[in-house]
Amino acid sequence: MDTHISSRKDDHLRLAGQFYAAAHSRQTEQIGRSEHREIDDVQFIHNSLPETNRADVSRETSFAGIHVDRPFFINAMTGGTEKTNEVNRRLAAVAQKTGIPLALGSMSIAVKNAQTRDAYKALRQDFPDVCFIANLGAEHTLESAGLVTDLIGASALQIHLNAAQEIVMPEGERDFTGWIDHISQFVSELGVPVIVKEVGFGMSYATVAKLLDIGVMTVDIAGRGGTNFIQIENARNAEHDYDYLEGWGISTLRSLSEALFACRDMQIDAEIIASGGVQNPLDIVKYLALGADAVGLSAPFLHSVTGGSSDSDSARDAVSRTVDLIQEWDGHIANIMTILGVTSIEDLRENAEIVLPESLVQYLSQRFAGRDSEQFLMTLTSLSKFRK
Ligand SMILES: Cc1cc2nc3c(=O)[nH]c(=O)nc-3n(C[C@H](O)[C@H](O)[C@H](O)COP(=O)(O)O)c2cc1C
């Protein structure tokens, strides 16, 4: 069992890196097929009189009790094997230098195999200032959740919902019952904030509503558009062919809209994290303007700390390249906010003007017009204002 988990984790790392690099090179070279990104059609209205000094632009935000100067973080990926522990050490060095939180990949390996725990303890000791977020599947017990949270001294625990991934894995889980009860118990008894996240297939209105109903106050919708675990599992598996399922899931933009509608209808001001396929600082500013509290990125950081690097590329180079990337992105976010004429995330939500793509408006009308005929045309901009 442990060997299975270990080789799976190494496979995930390798394949996620390969798919990311392939998609990225297609985009930069403008050749081949790449999926249309609806987020590209979300447009800010340019403001020629911003009357804003960049020095006054704050990017501060908070989620799950974590206060951050920058509105993005490293989302869950890996850990527990020699190779993946090295990736975590590089990511932790980046987090230590920049102050951005680091969510670790699923720590179920530490629950099942005590020998893997030392590497997590060393990570905590060697990077004392890092805000770690632990990660576990919803099938786990409260005791296991407590174990992994304590092991890494986590500020919060992410619970991942990955049914779509498990079902295409030959060795994957087939029984998805009991998750809601477990999450409900984590929320009420764990003692650290709980974030419930998808793994790249997005959450629907109904999923978010169920989570809010059991007291979850931070949801990471982790939508489709970036790392695709059906594609990854498909590539690992010679026996079955799930090519036809690779378009499964709800895009990050649509899932964020679904989550905002759920919050509005239930009058619960929960925190929403947008993640999945985030590619640049403009994507981040758009998701924040639409109502996300923070934005998570996985594959781009994985690529920066491992990919594109030759064997001679040292860990130190990879870390410093990634630190530079984060600082550059933060600067770009500040620049974009400056020309929009806003000085805080709240200001961005309240005052930046946005035009939504017709395809999204049509999607929302099909999803919500029946139930909410008078208000369904309320734009996402006004949804985000509701959240303020
Ligand atoms: C190599 C790799 C391993 C991952 N492992 C986990 C995991 O253990 N737990 C989890 O919640 N999400 C995991 N994810 C999913 C990410 O947290 C994220 O939801 C997804 O990759 C979409 O974001 P991206 O497009 O920025 O990569 C993993 C992603 C990658 C690339």
Short mmCIF file of C-alpha atoms and ligand atoms in Angstrom, two decimals:
data_model
loop_
_atom_site.label_atom_id
_atom_site.label_comp_id
_atom_site.label_asym_id
_atom_site.label_seq_id
_atom_site.Cartn_x
_atom_site.Cartn_y
_atom_site.Cartn_z
CA MET A 1 0.00 0.00 0.00
CA ASP A 2 2.77 2.38 0.98
CA THR A 3 4.72 1.58 -2.18
CA HIS A 4 1.58 2.35 -4.15
CA ILE A 5 1.17 5.75 -2.50
CA SER A 6 4.86 6.57 -2.97
CA SER A 7 5.00 5.73 -6.65
CA ARG A 8 1.68 7.49 -7.23
CA LYS A 9 3.03 10.67 -5.66
CA ASP A 10 6.16 10.56 -7.79
CA ASP A 11 4.01 9.91 -10.88
CA HIS A 12 1.75 12.87 -10.06
CA LEU A 13 4.72 15.16 -9.72
CA ARG A 14 6.27 14.03 -12.98
CA LEU A 15 3.06 14.05 -15.03
CA ALA A 16 1.74 17.33 -13.62
CA GLY A 17 5.08 18.90 -14.54
CA GLN A 18 4.99 17.42 -18.04
CA PHE A 19 1.41 18.49 -18.77
CA TYR A 20 2.03 21.98 -17.40
CA ALA A 21 5.16 22.39 -19.52
CA ALA A 22 3.36 21.09 -22.63
CA ALA A 23 0.37 23.41 -22.18
CA HIS A 24 2.64 26.35 -21.45
CA SER A 25 4.82 25.83 -24.50
CA ARG A 26 1.71 25.50 -26.70
CA GLN A 27 0.49 28.83 -25.41
CA THR A 28 3.74 30.68 -25.77
CA GLU A 29 4.37 29.34 -29.23
CA GLN A 30 0.76 29.92 -30.27
CA ILE A 31 0.58 26.52 -31.90
CA GLY A 32 -1.61 23.52 -31.37
CA ARG A 33 -4.83 23.38 -29.44
CA SER A 34 -5.30 24.94 -26.04
CA GLU A 35 -8.57 25.22 -24.19
CA HIS A 36 -10.35 28.56 -24.39
CA ARG A 37 -10.09 30.40 -21.07
CA GLU A 38 -13.31 32.22 -20.24
CA ILE A 39 -11.43 34.24 -17.60
CA ASP A 40 -9.59 35.94 -20.48
CA ASP A 41 -12.94 37.37 -21.61
CA VAL A 42 -13.64 38.94 -18.21
CA GLN A 43 -12.62 42.54 -18.79
CA PHE A 44 -11.80 45.40 -16.50
CA ILE A 45 -12.94 48.79 -17.72
CA HIS A 46 -9.85 50.94 -18.04
CA ASN A 47 -9.72 53.98 -15.79
CA SER A 48 -7.70 56.88 -17.21
CA LEU A 49 -7.92 58.94 -14.04
CA PRO A 50 -6.98 56.50 -11.29
CA GLU A 51 -5.86 59.20 -8.78
CA THR A 52 -3.98 56.48 -6.94
CA ASN A 53 -0.41 56.30 -5.67
CA ARG A 54 1.02 52.80 -6.08
CA ALA A 55 2.74 53.20 -2.71
CA ASP A 56 -0.72 53.21 -1.08
CA VAL A 57 -1.92 49.97 -2.68
CA SER A 58 -2.39 47.19 -0.12
CA ARG A 59 -2.74 43.59 -1.25
CA GLU A 60 -3.47 42.33 2.27
CA THR A 61 -6.11 39.72 2.80
CA SER A 62 -6.92 36.84 5.11
CA PHE A 63 -8.41 33.37 4.94
CA ALA A 64 -8.83 30.59 7.47
CA GLY A 65 -7.44 32.86 10.17
CA ILE A 66 -4.24 33.43 8.16
CA HIS A 67 -3.33 37.05 7.50
CA VAL A 68 -1.21 37.65 4.39
CA ASP A 69 0.40 40.65 2.69
CA ARG A 70 -0.04 39.05 -0.73
CA PRO A 71 -3.34 37.62 -1.92
CA PHE A 72 -1.98 34.34 -3.31
CA PHE A 73 -0.40 31.20 -1.90
CA ILE A 74 1.17 27.86 -2.83
CA ASN A 75 -1.60 25.31 -3.01
CA ALA A 76 -1.47 21.62 -2.06
CA MET A 77 0.77 19.31 -4.01
CA THR A 78 3.03 16.78 -2.49
CA GLY A 79 5.25 15.19 0.16
CA GLY A 80 6.13 11.90 1.80
CA THR A 81 8.68 10.39 -0.60
CA GLU A 82 12.31 11.30 -1.09
CA LYS A 83 11.68 13.18 -4.31
CA THR A 84 8.55 14.93 -3.14
CA ASN A 85 10.06 15.88 0.22
CA GLU A 86 12.79 17.69 -1.70
CA VAL A 87 10.12 19.61 -3.62
CA ASN A 88 8.46 20.53 -0.34
CA ARG A 89 11.77 21.76 1.06
CA ARG A 90 12.22 24.04 -1.94
CA LEU A 91 8.65 25.30 -1.65
CA ALA A 92 9.14 25.85 2.08
CA ALA A 93 12.31 27.85 1.42
CA VAL A 94 10.28 30.01 -0.98
CA ALA A 95 7.51 30.40 1.61
CA GLN A 96 10.04 31.25 4.33
CA LYS A 97 11.60 33.99 2.18
CA THR A 98 8.38 35.50 0.87
CA GLY A 99 5.91 34.94 3.74
CA ILE A 100 3.36 33.29 1.48
CA PRO A 101 1.53 30.29 2.99
CA LEU A 102 2.36 26.79 1.79
CA ALA A 103 -0.29 24.08 1.64
CA LEU A 104 1.31 20.64 1.67
CA GLY A 105 -0.02 17.78 -0.44
CA SER A 106 -2.10 15.03 1.08
CA MET A 107 -0.50 13.81 4.30
CA SER A 108 -2.31 10.46 4.32
CA ILE A 109 1.09 8.85 3.79
CA ALA A 110 2.09 10.15 7.24
CA VAL A 111 -1.06 8.64 8.75
CA LYS A 112 -0.38 5.25 7.20
CA ASN A 113 3.40 5.07 7.51
CA ALA A 114 5.03 6.44 10.67
CA GLN A 115 8.46 6.36 9.03
CA THR A 116 7.49 9.21 6.74
CA ARG A 117 6.75 11.55 9.65
CA ASP A 118 10.34 12.60 10.35
CA ALA A 119 10.57 14.49 7.06
CA TYR A 120 7.51 16.56 8.02
CA LYS A 121 8.96 17.27 11.47
CA ALA A 122 12.22 18.37 9.83
CA LEU A 123 10.29 20.66 7.49
CA ARG A 124 8.66 22.35 10.46
CA GLN A 125 11.96 22.69 12.31
CA ASP A 126 14.01 23.91 9.37
CA PHE A 127 11.47 26.49 8.20
CA PRO A 128 10.15 27.88 11.48
CA ASP A 129 8.43 30.96 10.06
CA VAL A 130 6.43 29.24 7.37
CA CYS A 131 2.67 29.19 7.60
CA PHE A 132 1.95 25.56 6.69
CA ILE A 133 -1.48 24.27 5.78
CA ALA A 134 -1.96 20.50 6.23
CA ASN A 135 -3.98 18.44 3.75
CA LEU A 136 -5.98 15.23 4.01
CA GLY A 137 -8.87 13.45 2.28
CA ALA A 138 -12.39 13.59 3.66
CA GLU A 139 -12.40 9.85 4.38
CA HIS A 140 -10.01 10.31 7.31
CA THR A 141 -10.86 10.33 11.00
CA LEU A 142 -10.65 13.23 13.41
CA GLU A 143 -7.66 11.53 15.03
CA SER A 144 -5.75 11.43 11.74
CA ALA A 145 -6.65 15.05 11.04
CA GLY A 146 -5.23 15.99 14.46
CA LEU A 147 -2.09 13.94 13.83
CA VAL A 148 -1.17 15.63 10.53
CA THR A 149 -2.07 19.09 11.78
CA ASP A 150 0.18 18.68 14.84
CA LEU A 151 2.97 17.05 12.84
CA ILE A 152 3.53 20.13 10.71
CA GLY A 153 2.28 22.73 13.22
CA ALA A 154 -0.34 23.70 10.67
CA SER A 155 -2.25 26.97 10.81
CA ALA A 156 -5.19 25.32 9.03
CA LEU A 157 -6.22 21.99 7.56
CA GLN A 158 -7.33 21.54 3.97
CA ILE A 159 -9.71 18.66 3.32
CA HIS A 160 -9.63 17.65 -0.33
CA LEU A 161 -12.62 16.36 -2.26
CA ASN A 162 -11.27 14.21 -5.08
CA ALA A 163 -14.01 11.74 -6.09
CA ALA A 164 -13.50 12.44 -9.81
CA GLN A 165 -9.81 11.61 -9.48
CA GLU A 166 -10.33 8.45 -7.37
CA ILE A 167 -12.92 6.99 -9.71
CA VAL A 168 -10.56 6.92 -12.69
CA MET A 169 -7.72 5.38 -10.65
CA PRO A 170 -7.72 1.57 -10.88
CA GLU A 171 -6.56 1.44 -7.24
CA GLY A 172 -8.80 4.39 -6.27
CA GLU A 173 -11.57 4.66 -3.70
CA ARG A 174 -15.09 3.65 -4.73
CA ASP A 175 -17.01 4.43 -1.55
CA PHE A 176 -17.57 8.17 -1.11
CA THR A 177 -20.06 7.97 1.74
CA GLY A 178 -19.56 9.63 5.10
CA TRP A 179 -17.50 12.61 3.90
CA ILE A 180 -20.01 15.22 5.02
CA ASP A 181 -20.14 13.77 8.55
CA HIS A 182 -16.35 13.71 8.78
CA ILE A 183 -16.00 17.31 7.58
CA SER A 184 -18.67 18.41 10.02
CA GLN A 185 -16.69 16.79 12.83
CA PHE A 186 -13.41 18.39 11.72
CA VAL A 187 -15.08 21.80 11.67
CA SER A 188 -16.50 21.50 15.13
CA GLU A 189 -13.75 19.58 16.92
CA LEU A 190 -10.33 19.96 15.27
CA GLY A 191 -9.37 23.27 16.84
CA VAL A 192 -7.75 24.78 13.72
CA PRO A 193 -9.64 26.37 10.80
CA VAL A 194 -10.76 23.92 8.11
CA ILE A 195 -10.60 24.69 4.39
CA VAL A 196 -12.52 22.34 2.11
CA LYS A 197 -11.05 22.16 -1.37
CA GLU A 198 -11.55 20.44 -4.69
CA VAL A 199 -8.56 19.22 -6.67
CA GLY A 200 -9.27 20.83 -10.04
CA PHE A 201 -12.87 19.95 -10.92
CA GLY A 202 -14.62 22.91 -9.27
CA MET A 203 -17.50 22.98 -6.78
CA SER A 204 -21.14 23.54 -7.63
CA TYR A 205 -23.70 25.71 -5.84
CA ALA A 206 -25.13 22.58 -4.18
CA THR A 207 -21.73 21.39 -2.94
CA VAL A 208 -20.88 24.79 -1.50
CA ALA A 209 -24.36 25.08 0.07
CA LYS A 210 -23.90 21.68 1.79
CA LEU A 211 -20.52 22.76 3.12
CA LEU A 212 -21.87 26.08 4.42
CA ASP A 213 -24.73 24.21 6.00
CA ILE A 214 -22.35 22.14 8.17
CA GLY A 215 -20.40 25.22 9.22
CA VAL A 216 -17.50 25.28 6.74
CA MET A 217 -16.37 28.91 6.51
CA THR A 218 -13.52 28.61 3.97
CA VAL A 219 -13.99 26.91 0.61
CA ASP A 220 -11.37 26.53 -2.12
CA ILE A 221 -13.35 25.86 -5.25
CA ALA A 222 -10.24 24.58 -7.17
CA GLY A 223 -11.84 24.60 -10.59
CA ARG A 224 -11.10 23.14 -13.98
CA GLY A 225 -8.64 24.84 -16.29
CA GLY A 226 -5.25 23.94 -14.89
CA THR A 227 -3.87 20.68 -13.50
CA ASN A 228 -6.24 17.93 -14.61
CA PHE A 229 -6.20 14.78 -12.50
CA ILE A 230 -8.32 12.79 -14.94
CA GLN A 231 -5.66 13.48 -17.55
CA ILE A 232 -2.88 12.61 -15.10
CA GLU A 233 -4.50 9.37 -13.90
CA ASN A 234 -5.28 8.48 -17.49
CA ALA A 235 -1.62 8.80 -18.38
CA ARG A 236 -0.66 6.53 -15.44
CA ASN A 237 -3.08 3.85 -16.44
CA ALA A 238 -2.54 1.60 -19.44
CA GLU A 239 -5.62 -0.57 -18.78
CA HIS A 240 -8.44 1.96 -19.01
CA ASP A 241 -8.95 4.87 -21.30
CA TYR A 242 -10.73 7.88 -19.86
CA ASP A 243 -9.70 10.36 -22.55
CA TYR A 244 -13.33 11.25 -23.10
CA LEU A 245 -13.67 12.45 -19.46
CA GLU A 246 -10.84 14.97 -19.60
CA GLY A 247 -13.25 17.91 -20.01
CA TRP A 248 -15.06 16.97 -16.78
CA GLY A 249 -15.64 19.59 -14.10
CA ILE A 250 -16.64 23.20 -13.57
CA SER A 251 -14.20 25.94 -14.57
CA THR A 252 -12.71 28.12 -11.86
CA LEU A 253 -14.65 31.17 -13.05
CA ARG A 254 -17.99 29.35 -13.17
CA SER A 255 -17.37 27.58 -9.89
CA LEU A 256 -16.51 30.87 -8.19
CA SER A 257 -19.84 32.22 -9.47
CA GLU A 258 -21.67 29.15 -8.15
CA ALA A 259 -20.03 29.59 -4.74
CA LEU A 260 -20.91 33.30 -4.60
CA PHE A 261 -24.54 32.56 -5.41
CA ALA A 262 -24.60 29.94 -2.63
CA CYS A 263 -23.13 32.42 -0.11
CA ARG A 264 -25.61 35.06 -1.16
CA ASP A 265 -28.65 32.80 -0.98
CA MET A 266 -27.64 31.43 2.40
CA GLN A 267 -26.62 34.88 3.64
CA ILE A 268 -23.33 33.43 4.88
CA ASP A 269 -20.22 35.49 4.34
CA ALA A 270 -17.86 32.52 3.99
CA GLU A 271 -14.37 32.90 2.56
CA ILE A 272 -13.90 31.71 -0.99
CA ILE A 273 -10.53 30.80 -2.44
CA ALA A 274 -10.23 30.69 -6.21
CA SER A 275 -7.74 28.24 -7.66
CA GLY A 276 -7.22 25.99 -10.66
CA GLY A 277 -5.49 27.16 -13.83
CA VAL A 278 -4.43 30.56 -12.51
CA GLN A 279 -1.73 31.71 -14.92
CA ASN A 280 -0.79 35.31 -14.28
CA PRO A 281 -1.24 38.36 -12.02
CA LEU A 282 -4.22 39.61 -14.05
CA ASP A 283 -6.06 36.33 -13.40
CA ILE A 284 -5.46 36.87 -9.68
CA VAL A 285 -6.78 40.44 -9.73
CA LYS A 286 -9.87 39.34 -11.68
CA TYR A 287 -10.76 36.56 -9.24
CA LEU A 288 -10.29 38.93 -6.29
CA ALA A 289 -12.43 41.60 -7.95
CA LEU A 290 -15.14 39.03 -8.57
CA GLY A 291 -15.25 38.11 -4.89
CA ALA A 292 -12.50 35.62 -4.03
CA ASP A 293 -10.67 36.26 -0.75
CA ALA A 294 -7.42 34.72 -1.96
CA VAL A 295 -6.04 32.78 -4.89
CA GLY A 296 -4.14 29.47 -4.87
CA LEU A 297 -1.61 28.21 -7.40
CA SER A 298 -0.02 24.79 -7.65
CA ALA A 299 1.42 23.82 -11.04
CA PRO A 300 3.04 27.21 -11.78
CA PHE A 301 5.05 26.98 -8.54
CA LEU A 302 5.86 23.32 -9.10
CA HIS A 303 7.16 24.24 -12.52
CA SER A 304 9.23 27.05 -11.10
CA VAL A 305 10.88 24.99 -8.35
CA THR A 306 11.46 21.90 -10.48
CA GLY A 307 10.60 22.25 -14.14
CA GLY A 308 12.49 24.09 -16.78
CA SER A 309 15.54 23.31 -14.71
CA SER A 310 18.40 21.25 -16.00
CA ASP A 311 20.24 18.87 -13.68
CA SER A 312 22.79 21.56 -13.07
CA ASP A 313 20.06 23.89 -11.83
CA SER A 314 20.64 23.83 -8.08
CA ALA A 315 17.96 23.93 -5.44
CA ARG A 316 19.22 27.37 -4.52
CA ASP A 317 18.71 28.67 -8.07
CA ALA A 318 15.23 27.16 -8.22
CA VAL A 319 14.26 28.76 -4.92
CA SER A 320 15.61 32.17 -5.83
CA ARG A 321 13.92 32.04 -9.26
CA THR A 322 10.61 31.27 -7.54
CA VAL A 323 11.07 34.00 -4.92
CA ASP A 324 11.69 36.44 -7.78
CA LEU A 325 8.57 35.21 -9.56
CA ILE A 326 6.44 35.80 -6.48
CA GLN A 327 7.86 39.27 -5.94
CA GLU A 328 7.34 40.10 -9.59
CA TRP A 329 3.73 38.90 -9.55
CA ASP A 330 3.04 40.85 -6.37
CA GLY A 331 4.44 43.96 -8.03
CA HIS A 332 2.27 43.40 -11.09
CA ILE A 333 -0.82 42.95 -8.93
CA ALA A 334 -0.01 46.29 -7.29
CA ASN A 335 0.44 47.88 -10.72
CA ILE A 336 -2.89 46.59 -12.02
CA MET A 337 -4.69 47.75 -8.87
CA THR A 338 -3.06 51.15 -9.23
CA ILE A 339 -4.32 51.74 -12.76
CA LEU A 340 -7.74 50.52 -11.70
CA GLY A 341 -7.66 53.26 -9.07
CA VAL A 342 -8.11 51.00 -6.04
CA THR A 343 -6.01 50.73 -2.88
CA SER A 344 -7.23 47.54 -1.22
CA ILE A 345 -8.92 44.24 -2.04
CA GLU A 346 -12.21 45.63 -0.64
CA ASP A 347 -11.85 48.70 -2.83
CA LEU A 348 -11.15 46.43 -5.81
CA ARG A 349 -14.34 44.42 -5.20
CA GLU A 350 -16.39 47.53 -4.63
CA ASN A 351 -15.14 49.88 -7.31
CA ALA A 352 -13.36 48.16 -10.19
CA GLU A 353 -15.70 47.96 -13.16
CA ILE A 354 -15.96 44.61 -14.89
CA VAL A 355 -17.66 43.29 -17.99
CA LEU A 356 -18.52 39.60 -17.95
CA PRO A 357 -18.38 37.36 -21.01
CA GLU A 358 -21.76 36.65 -22.61
CA SER A 359 -21.08 32.92 -22.25
CA LEU A 360 -20.86 33.30 -18.46
CA VAL A 361 -24.05 35.36 -18.26
CA GLN A 362 -25.83 32.68 -20.29
CA TYR A 363 -24.43 29.96 -18.05
CA LEU A 364 -25.59 31.79 -14.93
CA SER A 365 -29.03 32.43 -16.35
CA GLN A 366 -29.43 28.73 -17.09
CA ARG A 367 -28.21 27.78 -13.64
CA PHE A 368 -30.04 30.41 -11.58
CA ALA A 369 -32.75 32.21 -13.56
CA GLY A 370 -35.53 29.73 -12.71
CA ARG A 371 -35.01 29.98 -8.99
CA ASP A 372 -34.25 33.65 -8.82
CA SER A 373 -35.97 35.23 -11.79
CA GLU A 374 -35.82 38.83 -10.61
CA GLN A 375 -32.25 38.85 -9.54
CA PHE A 376 -30.40 36.38 -11.68
CA LEU A 377 -28.92 39.09 -13.84
CA MET A 378 -27.25 40.58 -10.84
CA THR A 379 -23.67 40.58 -11.99
CA LEU A 380 -20.80 38.90 -10.22
CA THR A 381 -19.56 42.35 -9.41
CA SER A 382 -22.61 42.99 -7.31
CA LEU A 383 -22.31 39.51 -5.82
CA SER A 384 -18.86 40.39 -4.65
CA LYS A 385 -20.27 43.62 -3.19
CA PHE A 386 -22.73 41.53 -1.21
CA ARG A 387 -19.73 39.78 0.30
CA LYS A 388 -18.05 42.95 1.48
C1 LIG B 1 1.64 17.27 -8.37
C2 LIG B 1 0.34 17.69 -7.76
C3 LIG B 1 -0.14 17.00 -6.66
C4 LIG B 1 -1.34 17.40 -6.05
N1 LIG B 1 -1.73 16.77 -4.91
C5 LIG B 1 -2.77 17.26 -4.21
C6 LIG B 1 -3.08 16.77 -2.92
O1 LIG B 1 -2.41 15.88 -2.40
N2 LIG B 1 -4.14 17.31 -2.27
C7 LIG B 1 -4.90 18.31 -2.81
O2 LIG B 1 -5.81 18.81 -2.17
N3 LIG B 1 -4.63 18.79 -4.03
C8 LIG B 1 -3.59 18.31 -4.74
N4 LIG B 1 -3.29 18.83 -5.96
C9 LIG B 1 -4.25 19.76 -6.59
C10 LIG B 1 -3.90 21.22 -6.39
O3 LIG B 1 -3.94 21.61 -5.03
C11 LIG B 1 -4.86 22.13 -7.19
O4 LIG B 1 -6.16 22.03 -6.69
C12 LIG B 1 -4.85 21.79 -8.67
O5 LIG B 1 -3.55 21.43 -9.05
C13 LIG B 1 -5.30 22.95 -9.54
O6 LIG B 1 -4.43 24.05 -9.43
P1 LIG B 1 -3.31 24.43 -10.55
O7 LIG B 1 -4.04 24.47 -11.85
O8 LIG B 1 -2.78 25.73 -10.08
O9 LIG B 1 -2.29 23.34 -10.53
C14 LIG B 1 -2.10 18.47 -6.58
C15 LIG B 1 -1.61 19.15 -7.71
C16 LIG B 1 -0.41 18.80 -8.29
C17 LIG B 1 0.08 19.58 -9.46
#
